[in-house]
Tab-separated table of C-alpha atoms in Angstrom:
chain	number	residue	atom	x	y	z
A	18	MET	CA	13.511	5.738	12.679
A	19	LYS	CA	14.370	2.181	11.639
A	20	LYS	CA	15.455	1.573	8.075
A	21	VAL	CA	14.457	-1.616	6.292
A	22	VAL	CA	15.520	-2.367	2.730
A	23	SER	CA	14.172	-5.120	0.542
A	24	VAL	CA	16.610	-6.259	-2.141
A	25	SER	CA	14.601	-7.987	-4.826
A	26	LEU	CA	15.669	-10.073	-7.788
A	27	GLY	CA	12.511	-8.746	-9.402
A	28	ALA	CA	12.098	-5.874	-11.821
A	29	LYS	CA	13.304	-2.359	-10.970
A	30	SER	CA	9.995	-1.061	-12.264
A	31	ARG	CA	8.337	-2.253	-9.036
A	32	ASP	CA	10.639	-0.197	-6.786
A	33	HIS	CA	9.048	1.966	-4.128
A	34	ALA	CA	9.782	3.647	-0.813
A	35	ALA	CA	7.537	4.537	2.109
A	36	ARG	CA	7.570	5.791	5.664
A	37	THR	CA	5.133	4.305	8.106
A	38	ASP	CA	4.713	2.905	11.597
A	39	LEU	CA	5.112	-0.855	11.799
A	40	PHE	CA	4.723	-2.785	15.027
A	41	GLY	CA	4.707	0.534	16.901
A	42	VAL	CA	8.000	1.722	15.445
A	43	PRO	CA	8.538	4.435	12.799
A	44	MET	CA	10.050	2.794	9.728
A	45	GLU	CA	11.572	3.848	6.456
A	46	LEU	CA	10.994	1.055	3.959
A	47	GLN	CA	12.577	0.772	0.557
A	48	ARG	CA	12.379	-1.867	-2.139
A	49	ILE	CA	15.231	-2.058	-4.663
A	50	GLY	CA	14.953	-4.432	-7.607
A	51	VAL	CA	17.984	-5.656	-9.564
A	52	ASP	CA	16.255	-7.073	-12.661
A	53	GLY	CA	17.396	-10.615	-11.932
A	54	ASP	CA	21.093	-9.681	-11.741
A	55	LEU	CA	22.536	-11.828	-8.936
A	56	GLU	CA	25.880	-10.002	-8.993
A	57	ALA	CA	24.140	-6.634	-8.611
A	58	ALA	CA	22.161	-8.075	-5.688
A	59	ARG	CA	25.356	-9.310	-4.021
A	60	LYS	CA	27.009	-5.893	-4.421
A	61	LEU	CA	23.977	-4.082	-3.038
A	62	LEU	CA	23.723	-6.423	-0.067
A	63	ARG	CA	27.387	-5.849	0.789
A	64	GLU	CA	26.826	-2.082	0.599
A	65	LEU	CA	23.764	-2.219	2.846
A	66	ASP	CA	25.259	-4.590	5.393
A	67	GLY	CA	25.778	-2.746	8.668
A	68	HIS	CA	24.054	0.404	7.429
A	69	VAL	CA	20.371	-0.531	7.806
A	70	ASP	CA	18.357	-2.173	10.583
A	71	ALA	CA	17.136	-5.187	8.618
A	72	ILE	CA	17.249	-6.514	5.073
A	73	GLY	CA	14.584	-8.496	3.250
A	74	LEU	CA	15.362	-10.645	0.246
A	75	GLY	CA	12.622	-10.524	-2.341
A	76	GLY	CA	11.920	-11.973	-5.757
A	77	LEU	CA	13.114	-15.395	-4.669
A	78	ASP	CA	12.752	-17.670	-1.706
A	79	VAL	CA	15.662	-18.900	0.318
A	80	TYR	CA	13.862	-21.331	2.585
A	81	LEU	CA	11.159	-23.722	1.422
A	82	TYR	CA	9.216	-25.458	4.167
A	83	VAL	CA	7.525	-28.581	2.845
A	84	ALA	CA	5.862	-31.141	5.083
A	85	GLY	CA	8.200	-30.575	7.995
A	86	GLU	CA	11.339	-30.419	5.834
A	87	GLN	CA	13.375	-27.316	5.112
A	88	TYR	CA	15.016	-26.913	1.712
A	89	ILE	CA	17.431	-24.086	0.968
A	90	ILE	CA	17.596	-22.505	-2.482
A	91	GLN	CA	21.301	-22.172	-3.095
A	92	ASP	CA	21.229	-18.943	-5.115
A	93	GLY	CA	19.221	-17.334	-2.315
A	94	TRP	CA	21.498	-18.734	0.380
A	95	ARG	CA	24.563	-17.336	-1.383
A	96	LEU	CA	22.907	-13.909	-1.346
A	97	MET	CA	22.174	-14.195	2.369
A	98	GLU	CA	25.784	-15.143	3.001
A	99	GLU	CA	26.872	-11.720	1.718
A	100	VAL	CA	25.258	-10.106	4.742
A	101	LYS	CA	27.415	-10.431	7.848
A	102	LYS	CA	26.135	-7.803	10.300
A	103	THR	CA	22.538	-6.842	9.546
A	104	PRO	CA	19.660	-9.272	10.154
A	105	VAL	CA	18.481	-10.639	6.808
A	106	VAL	CA	15.275	-12.574	6.103
A	107	ASP	CA	13.426	-13.894	3.057
A	108	GLY	CA	9.867	-13.608	4.366
A	109	SER	CA	9.188	-17.329	4.082
A	110	ARG	CA	8.041	-17.644	7.693
A	111	VAL	CA	5.607	-14.757	7.462
A	112	LYS	CA	4.417	-16.065	4.090
A	113	ASP	CA	3.741	-19.543	5.412
A	114	THR	CA	1.734	-18.251	8.368
A	115	ALA	CA	-0.103	-15.439	6.574
A	116	GLU	CA	-1.117	-17.589	3.621
A	117	ARG	CA	-2.530	-20.318	5.843
A	118	ARG	CA	-4.635	-17.666	7.519
A	119	ALA	CA	-5.594	-16.122	4.198
A	120	ILE	CA	-6.971	-19.375	2.789
A	121	HIS	CA	-8.851	-20.098	5.994
A	122	TRP	CA	-10.362	-16.593	5.914
A	123	LEU	CA	-11.267	-16.824	2.227
A	124	ALA	CA	-12.924	-20.214	2.699
A	125	GLU	CA	-15.039	-18.855	5.539
A	126	LYS	CA	-15.713	-15.271	4.525
A	127	GLY	CA	-14.415	-14.658	1.015
A	128	PRO	CA	-16.727	-13.588	-1.823
A	129	PHE	CA	-15.871	-16.597	-3.998
A	130	PRO	CA	-16.034	-20.240	-2.871
A	131	LEU	CA	-13.047	-22.512	-2.343
A	132	THR	CA	-14.558	-25.694	-0.950
A	133	GLY	CA	-15.253	-28.145	-3.759
A	134	GLN	CA	-13.802	-25.798	-6.368
A	135	HIS	CA	-11.134	-26.641	-8.927
A	136	VAL	CA	-7.982	-24.788	-7.962
A	137	LEU	CA	-4.806	-24.604	-10.053
A	138	MET	CA	-1.844	-23.907	-7.833
A	139	VAL	CA	0.879	-22.948	-10.286
A	140	SER	CA	3.571	-23.440	-7.665
A	141	SER	CA	3.184	-24.938	-4.245
A	142	LEU	CA	6.608	-25.886	-2.914
A	143	ASP	CA	7.302	-22.170	-2.422
A	144	ARG	CA	4.076	-21.800	-0.423
A	145	PHE	CA	3.316	-25.136	1.132
A	146	GLY	CA	1.202	-23.449	3.807
A	147	MET	CA	-1.242	-22.340	1.143
A	148	ALA	CA	-1.142	-25.765	-0.511
A	149	GLU	CA	-1.948	-27.555	2.716
A	150	GLU	CA	-4.678	-25.138	3.692
A	151	LEU	CA	-6.374	-25.340	0.273
A	152	ALA	CA	-6.539	-29.106	0.659
A	153	ALA	CA	-7.781	-28.710	4.229
A	154	VAL	CA	-10.720	-26.505	3.201
A	155	GLY	CA	-11.792	-29.089	0.625
A	156	ALA	CA	-10.611	-27.511	-2.605
A	157	ASP	CA	-9.900	-29.846	-5.531
A	158	VAL	CA	-6.321	-28.770	-6.196
A	159	VAL	CA	-3.982	-29.398	-9.107
A	160	TYR	CA	-0.434	-28.638	-7.985
A	161	GLY	CA	1.411	-27.378	-11.048
A	162	ASP	CA	5.007	-27.400	-9.833
A	163	LEU	CA	6.216	-30.011	-12.304
A	164	MET	CA	4.355	-28.423	-15.200
A	165	PHE	CA	5.303	-24.796	-14.695
A	166	ALA	CA	8.710	-24.983	-12.988
A	167	THR	CA	10.148	-27.906	-14.948
A	168	GLY	CA	7.955	-28.239	-18.052
A	169	VAL	CA	6.959	-31.829	-17.221
A	170	PRO	CA	3.342	-32.450	-18.303
A	171	TYR	CA	2.268	-34.033	-15.052
A	172	PRO	CA	-0.386	-32.474	-12.836
A	173	ILE	CA	-0.005	-33.473	-9.200
A	174	ARG	CA	-3.485	-34.123	-7.875
A	175	SER	CA	-3.056	-34.836	-4.189
A	176	LEU	CA	-1.175	-33.411	-1.247
A	177	ASP	CA	0.320	-36.827	-0.533
A	178	GLU	CA	1.753	-37.080	-4.031
A	179	LEU	CA	3.023	-33.511	-3.772
A	180	LYS	CA	4.860	-34.427	-0.577
A	181	GLU	CA	6.270	-37.586	-2.150
A	182	ILE	CA	7.518	-35.779	-5.257
A	183	ALA	CA	8.921	-32.964	-3.106
A	184	ARG	CA	10.910	-35.524	-1.097
A	185	LYS	CA	12.362	-36.891	-4.327
A	186	LEU	CA	13.049	-33.641	-6.147
A	187	ALA	CA	13.332	-30.645	-3.850
A	188	ARG	CA	16.721	-31.298	-2.288
A	189	GLU	CA	18.383	-31.268	-5.728
A	190	ILE	CA	16.210	-28.811	-7.623
A	191	VAL	CA	17.073	-26.067	-5.109
A	192	LYS	CA	20.696	-26.325	-6.247
A	193	LEU	CA	19.880	-25.235	-9.807
A	194	PRO	CA	20.333	-21.615	-10.889
A	195	ILE	CA	17.183	-19.773	-9.859
A	196	HIS	CA	16.395	-18.561	-13.396
A	197	MET	CA	15.983	-22.197	-14.512
A	198	ILE	CA	12.996	-22.746	-12.250
A	199	TYR	CA	11.514	-19.300	-11.630
A	200	PRO	CA	11.029	-16.157	-13.733
A	201	VAL	CA	13.330	-13.461	-12.391
A	202	GLY	CA	14.028	-9.890	-13.495
A	203	LYS	CA	12.924	-8.974	-17.003
A	204	ALA	CA	11.348	-12.406	-17.464
A	205	GLN	CA	8.654	-11.141	-15.102
A	206	GLU	CA	7.636	-8.493	-17.618
A	207	GLU	CA	7.764	-10.477	-20.840
A	208	GLU	CA	4.604	-11.202	-22.758
A	209	PRO	CA	3.106	-14.423	-21.359
A	210	VAL	CA	3.557	-17.637	-23.317
A	211	GLU	CA	0.662	-20.043	-22.824
A	212	LYS	CA	1.673	-23.298	-21.167
A	213	PHE	CA	-0.748	-26.013	-20.091
A	214	PRO	CA	-3.661	-23.601	-20.693
A	215	GLU	CA	-6.231	-26.352	-20.147
A	216	PHE	CA	-5.434	-26.333	-16.437
A	217	TYR	CA	-6.034	-22.585	-16.204
A	218	HIS	CA	-9.343	-22.967	-18.028
A	219	GLU	CA	-10.432	-25.953	-15.936
A	220	ALA	CA	-9.851	-24.122	-12.661
A	221	GLN	CA	-12.253	-21.740	-10.977
A	222	VAL	CA	-9.418	-20.406	-8.845
A	223	ILE	CA	-5.761	-19.881	-9.826
A	224	ALA	CA	-3.400	-19.641	-6.896
A	225	GLY	CA	0.293	-19.237	-6.217
A	226	ASP	CA	3.164	-17.033	-7.216
A	227	TYR	CA	2.040	-14.116	-9.374
A	228	HIS	CA	5.037	-14.076	-11.719
A	229	MET	CA	4.760	-17.808	-12.328
A	230	MET	CA	1.032	-17.696	-13.093
A	231	ARG	CA	1.386	-14.578	-15.257
A	232	ARG	CA	4.217	-16.025	-17.335
A	233	TYR	CA	2.072	-18.837	-18.720
A	234	MET	CA	-1.403	-17.330	-18.440
A	235	PRO	CA	-3.907	-17.717	-21.307
A	236	LYS	CA	-5.459	-14.589	-22.788
A	237	GLU	CA	-8.988	-15.137	-21.519
A	238	LEU	CA	-9.972	-16.379	-18.088
A	239	PRO	CA	-13.440	-14.954	-17.551
A	240	GLU	CA	-14.901	-14.920	-14.041
A	241	LYS	CA	-11.969	-16.751	-12.452
A	242	ALA	CA	-10.481	-15.873	-9.087
A	243	VAL	CA	-6.786	-15.386	-8.405
A	244	ILE	CA	-5.057	-15.819	-5.050
A	245	THR	CA	-1.539	-14.477	-5.005
A	246	GLN	CA	0.940	-12.177	-3.259
A	247	THR	CA	1.596	-8.460	-3.768
A	248	THR	CA	0.295	-6.931	-6.958
A	249	THR	CA	0.859	-3.538	-8.537
A	250	GLN	CA	-1.731	-1.457	-10.379
A	251	ALA	CA	-0.249	-2.767	-13.652
A	252	ASP	CA	-0.692	-6.348	-12.423
A	253	ARG	CA	-4.321	-5.663	-11.560
A	254	GLU	CA	-4.891	-4.165	-15.007
A	255	PHE	CA	-3.263	-7.237	-16.556
A	256	LEU	CA	-5.523	-9.626	-14.640
A	257	LYS	CA	-8.588	-7.550	-15.386
A	258	GLY	CA	-7.644	-7.654	-19.069
A	259	ARG	CA	-7.673	-11.449	-18.859
A	260	GLY	CA	-11.212	-11.327	-17.496
A	261	ILE	CA	-10.288	-12.291	-13.937
A	262	ARG	CA	-13.148	-11.389	-11.592
A	263	TRP	CA	-11.703	-11.728	-8.105
A	264	LEU	CA	-8.193	-10.938	-6.935
A	265	ALA	CA	-7.239	-12.008	-3.422
A	266	THR	CA	-3.824	-10.864	-2.247
A	267	THR	CA	-2.298	-12.510	0.758
A	268	THR	CA	0.377	-9.959	1.603
A	269	PRO	CA	-0.334	-7.910	4.711
A	270	ILE	CA	-1.909	-4.476	4.366
A	271	ILE	CA	-0.578	-2.143	7.019
A	272	GLU	CA	-1.759	1.454	7.301
A	273	GLY	CA	-3.381	1.054	3.895
A	274	ARG	CA	-0.254	-0.187	2.139
A	275	SER	CA	0.565	-3.679	0.868
A	276	PHE	CA	3.948	-5.003	1.925
A	277	ALA	CA	5.772	-8.054	0.599
A	278	THR	CA	6.274	-10.730	3.218
A	279	ASN	CA	10.065	-10.248	3.220
A	280	VAL	CA	9.493	-6.592	4.127
A	281	VAL	CA	7.077	-7.499	6.926
A	282	GLU	CA	9.477	-10.107	8.302
A	283	ALA	CA	12.397	-7.666	8.107
A	284	ALA	CA	10.324	-4.941	9.763
A	285	LEU	CA	9.335	-7.359	12.513
A	286	VAL	CA	12.982	-8.221	13.160
A	287	ALA	CA	13.970	-4.526	13.120
A	288	ALA	CA	11.114	-3.440	15.378
A	289	LYS	CA	11.554	-6.158	17.962
A	290	GLY	CA	15.334	-6.329	17.811
A	291	TRP	CA	15.162	-10.066	17.184
A	292	HIS	CA	17.675	-12.356	15.585
A	293	PRO	CA	16.036	-13.763	12.424
A	294	GLN	CA	16.257	-17.301	13.761
A	295	GLU	CA	14.222	-16.245	16.804
A	296	VAL	CA	11.186	-15.488	14.677
A	297	GLY	CA	8.990	-18.502	15.248
A	298	ARG	CA	5.410	-19.335	14.320
A	299	GLU	CA	4.033	-17.945	17.602
A	300	GLU	CA	5.786	-14.607	17.179
A	301	ILE	CA	4.491	-14.281	13.628
A	302	GLU	CA	0.957	-15.222	14.669
A	303	ALA	CA	1.135	-12.505	17.348
A	304	ALA	CA	2.493	-9.960	14.869
A	305	LEU	CA	-0.274	-10.752	12.383
A	306	ASP	CA	-2.825	-10.369	15.174
A	307	GLU	CA	-1.246	-7.034	16.052
A	308	ILE	CA	-1.788	-5.680	12.544
A	309	GLY	CA	-5.251	-7.271	12.253
A	310	TYR	CA	-4.150	-9.388	9.310
A	311	GLN	CA	-6.580	-10.577	6.699
A	312	PRO	CA	-6.221	-10.979	2.943
A	313	THR	CA	-7.453	-8.303	0.575
A	314	VAL	CA	-10.048	-9.154	-2.050
A	315	ILE	CA	-10.671	-6.914	-5.022
A	316	ASP	CA	-13.614	-7.255	-7.367
A	317	LEU	CA	-11.877	-6.619	-10.682
A	318	GLY	CA	-15.204	-6.986	-12.426
A	319	GLY	CA	-16.646	-4.225	-10.265
A	320	GLU	CA	-14.249	-1.425	-11.222
A	321	GLY	CA	-11.608	-2.588	-8.766
A	322	ARG	CA	-13.714	-2.221	-5.624
A	323	GLN	CA	-12.299	-3.824	-2.521
A	324	ALA	CA	-14.621	-6.593	-1.477
A	325	HIS	CA	-15.406	-7.514	2.066
A	326	GLY	CA	-16.262	-10.862	3.515
A	327	HIS	CA	-19.543	-11.931	1.999
A	328	ARG	CA	-20.868	-14.530	-0.323
B	12	MET	CA	38.051	-44.993	-14.649
B	13	ALA	CA	35.147	-47.286	-15.430
B	14	THR	CA	35.034	-49.841	-18.229
B	15	ALA	CA	32.582	-49.760	-21.103
B	16	GLU	CA	30.905	-52.822	-19.609
B	17	GLU	CA	30.450	-51.090	-16.243
B	18	LEU	CA	28.949	-48.050	-17.905
B	19	ARG	CA	26.624	-50.275	-19.912
B	20	GLU	CA	25.505	-52.022	-16.698
B	21	ALA	CA	24.797	-48.636	-15.137
B	22	LEU	CA	22.757	-47.563	-18.160
B	23	GLU	CA	20.861	-50.861	-18.188
B	24	ASP	CA	20.098	-50.359	-14.509
B	25	PHE	CA	18.873	-46.827	-15.266
B	26	VAL	CA	16.569	-48.099	-18.040
B	27	ALA	CA	15.213	-50.858	-15.780
B	28	ARG	CA	14.504	-48.427	-12.945
B	29	TYR	CA	12.922	-45.976	-15.361
B	30	GLN	CA	10.511	-48.693	-16.457
B	31	GLU	CA	9.666	-49.539	-12.838
B	32	GLU	CA	8.315	-45.992	-12.273
B	33	PRO	CA	5.096	-45.860	-14.343
B	34	ARG	CA	4.678	-42.126	-13.836
B	35	LEU	CA	7.796	-41.474	-15.921
B	36	LYS	CA	6.062	-42.858	-19.006
B	37	VAL	CA	3.280	-40.329	-18.457
B	38	MET	CA	5.658	-37.495	-17.624
B	39	ASN	CA	7.752	-38.017	-20.747
B	40	ARG	CA	5.030	-38.884	-23.237
B	41	ASP	CA	5.683	-35.585	-25.036
B	42	TRP	CA	9.471	-35.763	-24.783
B	43	ASP	CA	10.978	-37.709	-27.683
B	44	ARG	CA	14.707	-37.182	-27.379
B	45	VAL	CA	18.013	-38.777	-28.363
B	46	LEU	CA	20.683	-38.608	-25.656
B	47	HIS	CA	24.304	-39.415	-26.343
B	48	VAL	CA	26.360	-40.576	-23.378
B	49	VAL	CA	29.993	-39.736	-24.091
B	50	PRO	CA	32.696	-40.664	-21.591
B	51	THR	CA	35.616	-38.329	-22.158
B	52	ASP	CA	38.194	-40.940	-21.151
B	53	LEU	CA	36.661	-43.997	-22.822
B	54	PRO	CA	36.177	-43.696	-26.596
B	55	GLU	CA	34.780	-47.226	-26.869
B	56	GLY	CA	32.159	-46.603	-24.169
B	57	ARG	CA	29.682	-44.388	-26.002
B	58	PHE	CA	25.976	-45.115	-25.770
B	59	THR	CA	22.646	-43.702	-26.870
B	60	LEU	CA	19.492	-43.380	-24.804
B	61	ARG	CA	16.434	-42.961	-26.961
B	62	VAL	CA	13.256	-41.638	-25.298
B	63	LYS	CA	10.144	-42.166	-27.407
B	64	GLU	CA	6.510	-41.867	-26.344
B	65	GLY	CA	7.561	-42.127	-22.721
B	66	ASP	CA	9.667	-45.264	-23.096
B	67	VAL	CA	13.441	-45.341	-23.000
B	68	LEU	CA	15.787	-47.638	-24.959
B	69	LEU	CA	19.522	-48.174	-24.662
B	70	GLU	CA	21.667	-48.554	-27.788
B	71	ASP	CA	25.389	-49.119	-28.297
B	72	GLY	CA	27.349	-46.296	-29.883
B	73	ALA	CA	26.553	-42.623	-30.260
B	74	SER	CA	26.359	-41.638	-33.888
B	75	GLY	CA	24.077	-39.277	-35.758
B	76	GLU	CA	22.172	-36.317	-34.390
B	77	ALA	CA	21.406	-35.992	-30.692
B	78	ASP	CA	19.151	-33.626	-28.758
B	79	MET	CA	21.332	-33.964	-25.673
B	80	VAL	CA	24.960	-34.918	-25.174
B	81	LEU	CA	26.236	-35.863	-21.727
B	82	ARG	CA	30.012	-35.656	-21.384
B	83	ALA	CA	31.962	-36.625	-18.283
B	84	LYS	CA	34.583	-39.076	-17.110
B	85	SER	CA	33.456	-42.686	-17.343
B	86	ASP	CA	33.416	-43.253	-13.565
B	87	LEU	CA	31.233	-40.186	-13.019
B	88	LEU	CA	28.776	-41.294	-15.719
B	89	THR	CA	28.710	-44.784	-14.234
B	90	ASP	CA	28.023	-43.440	-10.720
B	91	LEU	CA	25.373	-41.141	-12.129
B	92	PHE	CA	23.441	-43.844	-13.990
B	93	PHE	CA	23.701	-46.235	-11.046
B	94	GLY	CA	22.137	-43.459	-8.947
B	95	ASP	CA	25.120	-43.181	-6.603
B	96	ILE	CA	25.342	-39.454	-7.269
B	97	SER	CA	22.832	-36.906	-8.524
B	98	PRO	CA	23.588	-34.975	-11.709
B	99	THR	CA	22.994	-31.546	-10.190
B	100	GLU	CA	26.270	-31.033	-8.340
B	101	PRO	CA	28.640	-32.333	-11.041
B	102	TYR	CA	26.651	-30.282	-13.545
B	103	MET	CA	26.961	-27.128	-11.432
B	104	GLN	CA	30.678	-27.814	-10.837
B	105	GLY	CA	31.349	-28.391	-14.521
B	106	ASP	CA	32.384	-32.043	-14.122
B	107	LEU	CA	29.319	-33.096	-16.099
B	108	ARG	CA	28.765	-31.205	-19.329
B	109	ILE	CA	25.264	-31.328	-20.738
B	110	GLU	CA	24.917	-30.011	-24.255
B	111	ALA	CA	21.198	-29.372	-24.372
B	112	SER	CA	18.579	-26.727	-23.778
B	113	GLU	CA	17.904	-25.721	-20.170
B	114	GLU	CA	14.409	-27.237	-20.461
B	115	ASP	CA	15.846	-30.604	-21.493
B	116	THR	CA	18.500	-30.404	-18.774
B	117	ILE	CA	15.850	-29.885	-16.097
B	118	ARG	CA	13.753	-32.711	-17.554
B	119	LEU	CA	16.697	-35.107	-17.276
B	120	ASP	CA	17.232	-33.938	-13.701
B	121	VAL	CA	13.582	-34.660	-12.891
B	122	ILE	CA	13.831	-38.141	-14.437
B	123	THR	CA	16.879	-39.087	-12.410
B	124	LEU	CA	15.380	-37.698	-9.209
B	125	MET	CA	12.082	-39.515	-9.770
B	126	ILE	CA	14.117	-42.720	-9.992
B	127	TRP	CA	16.647	-42.149	-7.229
B	128	GLY	CA	15.507	-39.142	-5.230
B	129	GLU	CA	15.022	-39.142	-1.418
């Protein structure tokens, strides 16, 4: 039995544990949140180091891959540096690959359209694969990174401008304390404060990080679709309460369970005995094929029924 | 240590470069702020940057109320406003003190990076 632990900067209330087979190997998976406490995360990582088969870092990214460039979020990197013996990953490689596939699948088979639709991507530098793929399928995307991460009232309206602004800003912004640019810990559970609501209302589809979109979400968004990562039952209730019709989650479902991408990447490393740096695009594509990856779409307007590919 | 004249040149350069990037006017249209630039080793080298309706103006002296106060040694401030260094590292290391809200601190970071980033 391999043991994989995900240490998340997110809320403790989302903790869970499970036993399942992943990539043909029995696995014990556990997620431990630290409510945004970086020191608690460091302590936990030191305790786990050498005692589990792989560690995932959740609730923040360490590596951002934007237009062929890699940027390293310093708070995340410092956490990774605590781990000396056990392979540790942040899930960014699985996320990039899975989300590209998810958008492609949704555009072809999903129950709501993407091509020609207004999409608000609340954050895109943390999921550039999704950003690129949305543009590729012909969605009319507003990239909200400046608005929602930095408060600057400037919607980025093209992939080229996103790349240009990323080249200017990303290398420095990643050095800031994570809480300045992303809601961590308890901030993920606070009552949303509306910010740039007109962009939510204008969009037919709202995409990107769940905690970022939730934090600034207006009270009523009838018939909209949301594309995001893992959600809990409480998250689904929250979105349904806002009037959201479709919820597409991009995190892999394995044996009926949804796993965060850092968990999947850690499980992959544990199962295959790989060094984290050996996990390339081809290996992830093969792993996603192995688990028959596709996004999950739930019709929140239809009593939470899982939708299948149709339109 | 820089002179007051050198710091003024750096600030004038900053204002000129700000005006060359038209997107900054749009980005800061909602951000009317008074910034005091206070070199800790040069009492005569204090300046004010006034951001109003997206435009930025440089004034001599730093009196009255300010939304943001930037304190550092004069050579660091001069390097910063000439774009030779970014504010993030000296800020994180404590060499640059910014007395302001986190939101305003990030906004200033974005402005400098839009001008000098890459």
